[in-house]
Amino acid sequence: MVLTPVVAIFITYVVLVVMAILVAILVAMTMAISVAFMVLVVMAILGAFVAFFVMAFFVAFMVFVVMAICVAYMVMVMVIMVAMVIATLAAIVVLVVMAILVAIVVLVVMAILVAIVVLVVMAILVAIVVLVVMAIFFAFMAFVVMAILVAFMVTMVTSRHKT
């Protein structure tokens, strides 16, 4: 079979078309692989960046939350300790003041009771002394008066018999 120029051109054209298709397929596959690889790299970089950013944000948030909880706990502990110290000091002051007031009241009451007892005893003793002195005085006066009367009567009686 003799190749005519038309057939030769046709075969050349077919070979060129097939080669062009194969080259296009290879270029397309290479481009697709390259693009896919680039997309994967970019996605990996973006994913890593996003993951790092999210993790950093999450860690910062967790640190903030933990620090806030710790600070709140410390503030609560400090407030409780201050409240306990204040309550203890207030209780001590109240107890001291109450003890002083009770001591003052007890001393005043005891002083009043002792004064009343002393006054009553003194009044009784003075009354007894006054009564004893008055009784002795009246007994002495009665004795003196009786002696004077008896002497007067004796004198009167003896003076009548003489005349």
XYZ file of C-alpha atoms in Angstrom:
163
model
C 0.000 0.000 0.000
C 1.464 3.242 -0.998
C 0.932 6.226 1.239
C -0.421 9.041 -0.590
C 0.256 12.536 0.675
C -3.363 12.861 1.792
C -3.137 9.685 3.792
C 0.233 10.756 5.168
C -1.187 14.123 6.183
C -4.220 12.419 7.686
C -2.053 9.985 9.686
C 0.170 12.849 10.774
C -2.904 14.802 11.756
C -4.292 11.845 13.753
C -0.920 11.282 15.426
C -0.697 14.980 16.283
C -4.260 14.984 17.638
C -3.605 11.865 19.707
C -0.323 13.308 20.938
C -2.041 16.595 21.702
C -4.777 14.739 23.585
C -2.183 12.684 25.494
C -0.125 15.780 26.269
C -3.286 17.616 27.305
C -4.248 14.673 29.523
C -0.759 14.581 31.029
C -0.740 18.365 31.509
C -4.230 18.253 32.946
C -3.289 15.412 35.302
C -0.092 17.171 36.297
C -1.964 20.425 36.813
C -4.690 18.614 38.747
C -2.126 16.862 40.918
C -0.244 20.110 41.402
C -3.405 22.022 42.191
C -4.598 19.264 44.496
C -1.230 19.221 46.200
C -1.232 22.998 46.517
C -4.777 22.928 47.816
C -3.796 20.244 50.316
C -0.744 22.242 51.386
C -2.745 25.450 51.673
C -5.555 23.629 53.505
C -3.009 21.991 55.791
C -1.384 25.339 56.498
C -4.745 27.016 57.010
C -5.975 24.097 59.099
C -2.840 24.185 61.193
C -3.117 27.951 61.579
C -6.798 27.740 62.460
C -6.144 24.840 64.827
C -3.259 26.754 66.416
C -5.387 29.891 66.683
C -8.330 27.957 68.121
C -6.080 26.074 70.518
C -4.334 29.295 71.538
C -7.704 30.977 72.049
C -9.014 27.943 73.939
C -5.887 27.742 76.088
C -6.015 31.478 76.754
C -9.701 31.210 77.620
C -9.061 28.236 79.899
C -6.149 30.070 81.563
C -8.388 33.107 81.996
C -11.176 30.972 83.439
C -8.802 29.121 85.746
C -7.176 32.376 86.835
C -10.586 33.960 87.383
C -11.673 30.947 89.446
C -8.411 31.034 91.422
C -8.691 34.784 92.008
C -12.344 34.450 92.990
C -11.463 31.596 95.327
C -8.593 33.567 96.837
C -10.825 36.627 97.238
C -13.496 34.438 98.828
C -10.924 32.889 101.171
C -9.545 36.315 102.039
C -13.057 37.687 102.629
C -13.898 34.682 104.796
C -10.634 35.069 106.728
C -11.196 38.808 107.183
C -14.793 38.152 108.222
C -13.619 35.477 110.674
C -10.968 37.813 112.105
C -13.486 40.651 112.379
C -16.057 38.322 113.925
C -13.457 36.994 116.363
C -12.338 40.499 117.304
C -15.949 41.618 117.643
C -16.722 38.599 119.788
C -13.668 39.291 121.954
C -14.636 42.964 122.292
C -18.240 42.034 123.075
C -17.088 39.448 125.618
C -14.675 41.924 127.240
C -17.294 44.673 127.311
C -19.907 42.256 128.665
C -17.447 41.002 131.285
C -16.627 44.579 132.302
C -20.310 45.520 132.431
C -21.187 42.378 134.392
C -18.281 43.037 136.746
C -19.414 46.643 137.219
C -23.012 45.553 137.813
C -21.897 42.819 140.223
C -19.636 45.257 142.061
C -22.382 47.884 142.274
C -24.947 45.326 143.443
C -22.482 43.861 145.932
C -21.623 47.362 147.166
C -25.320 48.204 147.543
C -26.016 44.910 149.327
C -22.989 45.342 151.595
C -24.038 48.943 152.310
C -27.587 47.812 153.111
C -26.313 45.018 155.353
C -23.866 47.386 157.071
C -26.595 50.004 157.547
C -29.055 47.437 158.920
C -26.437 45.955 161.269
C -25.336 49.434 162.351
C -28.967 50.460 162.908
C -29.609 47.317 164.940
C -26.416 47.807 166.948
C -27.178 51.509 167.507
C -30.737 50.647 168.491
C -29.491 47.976 170.909
C -26.914 50.342 172.385
C -29.464 53.156 172.643
C -32.000 50.790 174.234
C -29.423 49.456 176.706
C -28.205 52.958 177.569
C -31.780 54.225 177.869
C -32.749 51.230 179.999
C -29.722 51.725 182.230
C -30.396 55.466 182.402
C -34.087 54.998 183.189
C -33.292 52.272 185.709
C -30.725 54.546 187.331
C -33.131 57.494 187.281
C -35.911 55.337 188.710
C -33.523 54.106 191.387
C -32.451 57.662 192.191
C -36.037 58.930 192.224
C -37.131 55.982 194.339
C -34.223 56.569 196.711
C -35.096 60.255 196.972
C -38.761 59.418 197.536
C -37.927 56.776 200.099
C -35.555 59.175 201.823
C -38.184 61.908 201.732
C -40.829 59.577 203.070
C -38.504 58.310 205.769
C -37.649 61.884 206.642
C -41.321 62.842 206.731
C -42.244 59.853 208.823
C -39.418 60.352 211.254
C -40.010 64.055 211.499
C -43.735 63.527 212.442
C -42.980 61.126 215.170
C -40.521 63.544 216.744
C -43.088 66.250 217.148
